[in-house]
C-alpha positions as semicolon CSV with decimal commas, in nm:
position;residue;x (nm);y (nm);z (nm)
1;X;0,000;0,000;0,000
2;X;0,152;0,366;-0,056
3;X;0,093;0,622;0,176
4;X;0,059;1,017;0,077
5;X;0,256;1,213;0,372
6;X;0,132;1,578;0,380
7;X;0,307;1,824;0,496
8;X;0,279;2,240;0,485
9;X;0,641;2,368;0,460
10;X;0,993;2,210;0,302
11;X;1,152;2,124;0,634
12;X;0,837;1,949;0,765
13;X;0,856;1,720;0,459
14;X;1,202;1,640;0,488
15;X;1,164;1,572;0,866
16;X;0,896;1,315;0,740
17;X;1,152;1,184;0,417
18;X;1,454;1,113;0,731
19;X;1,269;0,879;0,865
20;X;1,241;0,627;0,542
21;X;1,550;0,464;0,410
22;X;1,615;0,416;0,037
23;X;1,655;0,626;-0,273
24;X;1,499;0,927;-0,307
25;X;1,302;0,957;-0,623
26;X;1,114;1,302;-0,698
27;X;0,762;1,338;-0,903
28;X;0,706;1,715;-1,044
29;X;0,323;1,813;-0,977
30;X;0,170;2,137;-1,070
31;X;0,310;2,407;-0,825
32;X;0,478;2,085;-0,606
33;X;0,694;1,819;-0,608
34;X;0,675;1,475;-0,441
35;X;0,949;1,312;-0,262
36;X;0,919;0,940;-0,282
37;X;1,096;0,682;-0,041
38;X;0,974;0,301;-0,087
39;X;0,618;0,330;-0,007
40;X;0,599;0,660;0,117
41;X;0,509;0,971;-0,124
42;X;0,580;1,303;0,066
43;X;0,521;1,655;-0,036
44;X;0,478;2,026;0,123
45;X;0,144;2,134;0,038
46;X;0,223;2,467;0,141
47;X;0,066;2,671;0,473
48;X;-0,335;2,675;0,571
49;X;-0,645;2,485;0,488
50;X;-0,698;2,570;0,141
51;X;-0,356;2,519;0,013
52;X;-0,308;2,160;0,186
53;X;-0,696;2,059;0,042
54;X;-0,535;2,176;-0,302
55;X;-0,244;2,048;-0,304
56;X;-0,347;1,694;-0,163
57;X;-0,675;1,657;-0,407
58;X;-0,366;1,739;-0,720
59;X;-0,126;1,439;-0,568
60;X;-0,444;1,197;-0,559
61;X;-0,535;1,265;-0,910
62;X;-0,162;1,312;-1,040
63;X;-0,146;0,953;-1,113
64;X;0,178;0,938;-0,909
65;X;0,054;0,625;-0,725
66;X;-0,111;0,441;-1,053
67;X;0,040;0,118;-1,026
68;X;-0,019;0,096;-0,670
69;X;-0,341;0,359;-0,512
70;X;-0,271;0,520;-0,234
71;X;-0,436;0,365;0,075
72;X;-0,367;0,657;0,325
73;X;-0,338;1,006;0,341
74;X;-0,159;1,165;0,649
75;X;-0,126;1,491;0,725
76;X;0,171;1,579;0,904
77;X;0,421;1,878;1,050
78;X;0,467;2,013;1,391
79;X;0,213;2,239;1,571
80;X;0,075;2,424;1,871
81;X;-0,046;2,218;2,170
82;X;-0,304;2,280;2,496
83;X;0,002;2,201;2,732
84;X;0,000;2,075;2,983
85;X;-0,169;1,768;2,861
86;X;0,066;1,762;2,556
87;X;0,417;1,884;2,618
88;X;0,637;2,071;2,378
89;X;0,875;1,817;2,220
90;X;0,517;1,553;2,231
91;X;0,364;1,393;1,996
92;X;-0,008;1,362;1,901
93;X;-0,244;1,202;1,650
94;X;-0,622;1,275;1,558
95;X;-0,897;1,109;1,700
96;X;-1,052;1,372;1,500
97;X;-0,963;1,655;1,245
98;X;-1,150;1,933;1,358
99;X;-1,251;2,286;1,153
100;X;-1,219;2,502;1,461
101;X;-1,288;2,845;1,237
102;X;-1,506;2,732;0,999
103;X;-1,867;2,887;1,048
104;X;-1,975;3,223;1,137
105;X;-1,986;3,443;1,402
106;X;-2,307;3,605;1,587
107;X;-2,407;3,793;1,862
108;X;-2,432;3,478;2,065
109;X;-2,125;3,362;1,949
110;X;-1,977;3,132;1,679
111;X;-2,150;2,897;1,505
112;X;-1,953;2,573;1,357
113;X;-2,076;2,559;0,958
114;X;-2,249;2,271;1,049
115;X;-2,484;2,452;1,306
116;X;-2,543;2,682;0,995
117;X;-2,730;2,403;0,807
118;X;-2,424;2,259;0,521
119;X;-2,078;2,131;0,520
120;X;-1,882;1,965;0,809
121;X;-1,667;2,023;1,054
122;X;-1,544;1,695;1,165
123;X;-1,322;1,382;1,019
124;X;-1,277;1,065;1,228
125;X;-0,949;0,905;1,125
126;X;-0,947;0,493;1,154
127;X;-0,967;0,447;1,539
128;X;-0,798;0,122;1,493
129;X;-0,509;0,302;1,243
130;X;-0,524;0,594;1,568
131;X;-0,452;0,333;1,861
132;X;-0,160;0,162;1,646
133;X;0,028;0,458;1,597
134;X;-0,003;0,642;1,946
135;X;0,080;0,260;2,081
136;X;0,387;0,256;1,845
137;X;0,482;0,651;1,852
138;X;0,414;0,714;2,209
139;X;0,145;0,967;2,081
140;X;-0,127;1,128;2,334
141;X;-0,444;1,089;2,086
142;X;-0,719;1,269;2,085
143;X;-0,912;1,623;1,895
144;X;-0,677;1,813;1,656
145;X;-0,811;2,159;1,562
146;X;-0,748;2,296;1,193
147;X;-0,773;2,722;1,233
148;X;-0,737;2,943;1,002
149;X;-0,524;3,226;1,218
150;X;-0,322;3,058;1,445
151;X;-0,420;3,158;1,795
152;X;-0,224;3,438;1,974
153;X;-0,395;3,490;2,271
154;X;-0,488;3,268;2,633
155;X;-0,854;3,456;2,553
156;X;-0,852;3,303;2,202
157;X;-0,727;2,968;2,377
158;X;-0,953;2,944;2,593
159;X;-1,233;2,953;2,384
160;X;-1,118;2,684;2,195
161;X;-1,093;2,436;2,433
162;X;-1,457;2,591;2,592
163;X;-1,538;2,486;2,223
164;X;-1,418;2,175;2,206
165;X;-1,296;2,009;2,499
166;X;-1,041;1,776;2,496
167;X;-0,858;1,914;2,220
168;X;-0,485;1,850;2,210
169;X;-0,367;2,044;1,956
170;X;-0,417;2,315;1,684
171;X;-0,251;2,341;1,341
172;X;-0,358;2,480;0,964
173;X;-0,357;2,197;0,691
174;X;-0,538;1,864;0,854
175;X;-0,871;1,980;0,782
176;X;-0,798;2,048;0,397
177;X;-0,587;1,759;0,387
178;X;-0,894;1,542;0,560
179;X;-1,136;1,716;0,270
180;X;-0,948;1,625;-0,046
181;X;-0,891;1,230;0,100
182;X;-1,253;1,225;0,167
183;X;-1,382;1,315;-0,213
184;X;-1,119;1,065;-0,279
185;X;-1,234;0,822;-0,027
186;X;-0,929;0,755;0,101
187;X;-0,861;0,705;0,465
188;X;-0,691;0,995;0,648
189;X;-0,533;1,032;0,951
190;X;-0,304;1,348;1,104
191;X;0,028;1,342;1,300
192;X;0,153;1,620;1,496
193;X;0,491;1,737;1,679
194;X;0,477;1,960;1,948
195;X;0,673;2,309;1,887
196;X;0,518;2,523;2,126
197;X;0,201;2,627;2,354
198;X;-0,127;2,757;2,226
199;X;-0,171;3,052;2,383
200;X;0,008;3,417;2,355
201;X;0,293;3,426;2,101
202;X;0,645;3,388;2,253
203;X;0,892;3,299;1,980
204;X;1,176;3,221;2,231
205;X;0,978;2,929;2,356
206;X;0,926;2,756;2,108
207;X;1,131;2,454;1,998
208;X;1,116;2,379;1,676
209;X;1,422;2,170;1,598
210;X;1,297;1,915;1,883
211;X;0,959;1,909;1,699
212;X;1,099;1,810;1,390
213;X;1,352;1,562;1,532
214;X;1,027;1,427;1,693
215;X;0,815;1,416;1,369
216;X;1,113;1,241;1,206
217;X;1,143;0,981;1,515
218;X;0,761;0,955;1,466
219;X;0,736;0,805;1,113
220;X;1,089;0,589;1,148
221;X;0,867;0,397;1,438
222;X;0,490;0,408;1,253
223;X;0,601;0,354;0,908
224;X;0,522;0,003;0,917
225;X;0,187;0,013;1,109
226;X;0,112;0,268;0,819
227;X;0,268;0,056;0,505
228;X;0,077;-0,278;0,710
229;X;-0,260;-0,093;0,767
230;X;-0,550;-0,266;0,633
231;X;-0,896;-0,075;0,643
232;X;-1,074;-0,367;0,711
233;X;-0,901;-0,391;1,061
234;X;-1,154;-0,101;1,161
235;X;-1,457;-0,219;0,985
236;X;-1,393;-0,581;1,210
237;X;-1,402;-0,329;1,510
């Protein structure tokens, strides 16, 4: 089975691309470029929502994968976390890919897109695929938000955990990645390396390099629950 790794910026991808041996073979898409280790097709989507949702939907129709589909699409990279539950340096994965932004606001408050009558706001990654890779990653699991603006503010954080409690983290592709894999119907699942607190904005605190080194120790330890992964291992329960 091949996997499609998505990532939002160059050095997230090649944190991903460490942790796969082999030759490194690159595919040109439009405005990208895949970088391809054994089963493993990686590629930086670019930054936000609508770029990742772009840039996956063009790798699943690219015919990259022809000769063998693409089973799984996971989106990947470092991001903000509600510490203390999830440390910097931690990892997590999605027990759901949630659109934290997407909806409107009213005088009563904010209204998820759903409460609005269309759309969604929620993916559910394989719970079976979820449990594998926290048990082989060390991962906390549990609620990843996908926003828009990345939150600057303990008023801002606060209301997203008021919003959705039991959120672990917050980042800006996995809900575009999660939307393209869906029209594709392909399984999806999201990965993320702690690089700093969600909350006010304090550059000196954040550690970035230890994220990455993370991500990369991350996929060296799940890549063969992800190569292995069989869809039907959920549908059995």
């Amino acid at each position: 089975m091949r996997v499609l790794v998505v990532t939002a910026v160059p050095v997230e991808r090649d944190a991903v691309t460490r942790a796969f041996g082999g030759a490194e073979e690159r595919v040109a898409l439009p405005g990208a470029e895949l970088h391809r280790r054994g089963a493993f097709d990686v590629l930086a989507g670019g930054a936000g929502p609508a770029a990742a949702a772009a840039a996956t939907a063009f790798a699943l129709a690219s015919g990259a994968s022809a000769s063998a589909p693409y089973g799984l699409v996971v989106s990947a990279g470092i991001g903000g976390a509600f510490t203390p539950v999830t440390p910097l340096g931690s990892l997590v994965v999605a027990d759901g890919i949630v659109a934290a932004d997407l909806g409107a606001e009213t005088a009563d408050g904010f209204l998820p897109v759903t409460a609005l009558g269309f759309g969604r706001d929620r993916f559910t990654p394989p719970p079976a695929l979820v449990r594998k890779v926290a048990a082989a990653t060390g991962a906390a699991d549990g609620p990843v938000l996908t926003v828009s603006t990345v939150t600057g503010s303990a008023e801002r954080a606060g209301a997203l955990l008021a919003a959705h409690p039991g959120a672990l983290a917050e980042a800006m592709e996995g809900f575009g990645v999660a939307e393209a894999a869906a029209r594709a119907d392909v399984p999806v699942l999201e990965v993320r390396a702690v690089s700093n607190a969600v909350g006010p904005r304090d550059r000196d605190a954040w550690r970035i390099g230890d994220a990455l080194a993370a991500l990369t120790d991350a996929f060296g330890k799940a890549a063969p629950v992800l190569q292995g992964w069989n869809s039907h291992e959920d549908l059995e329960g």
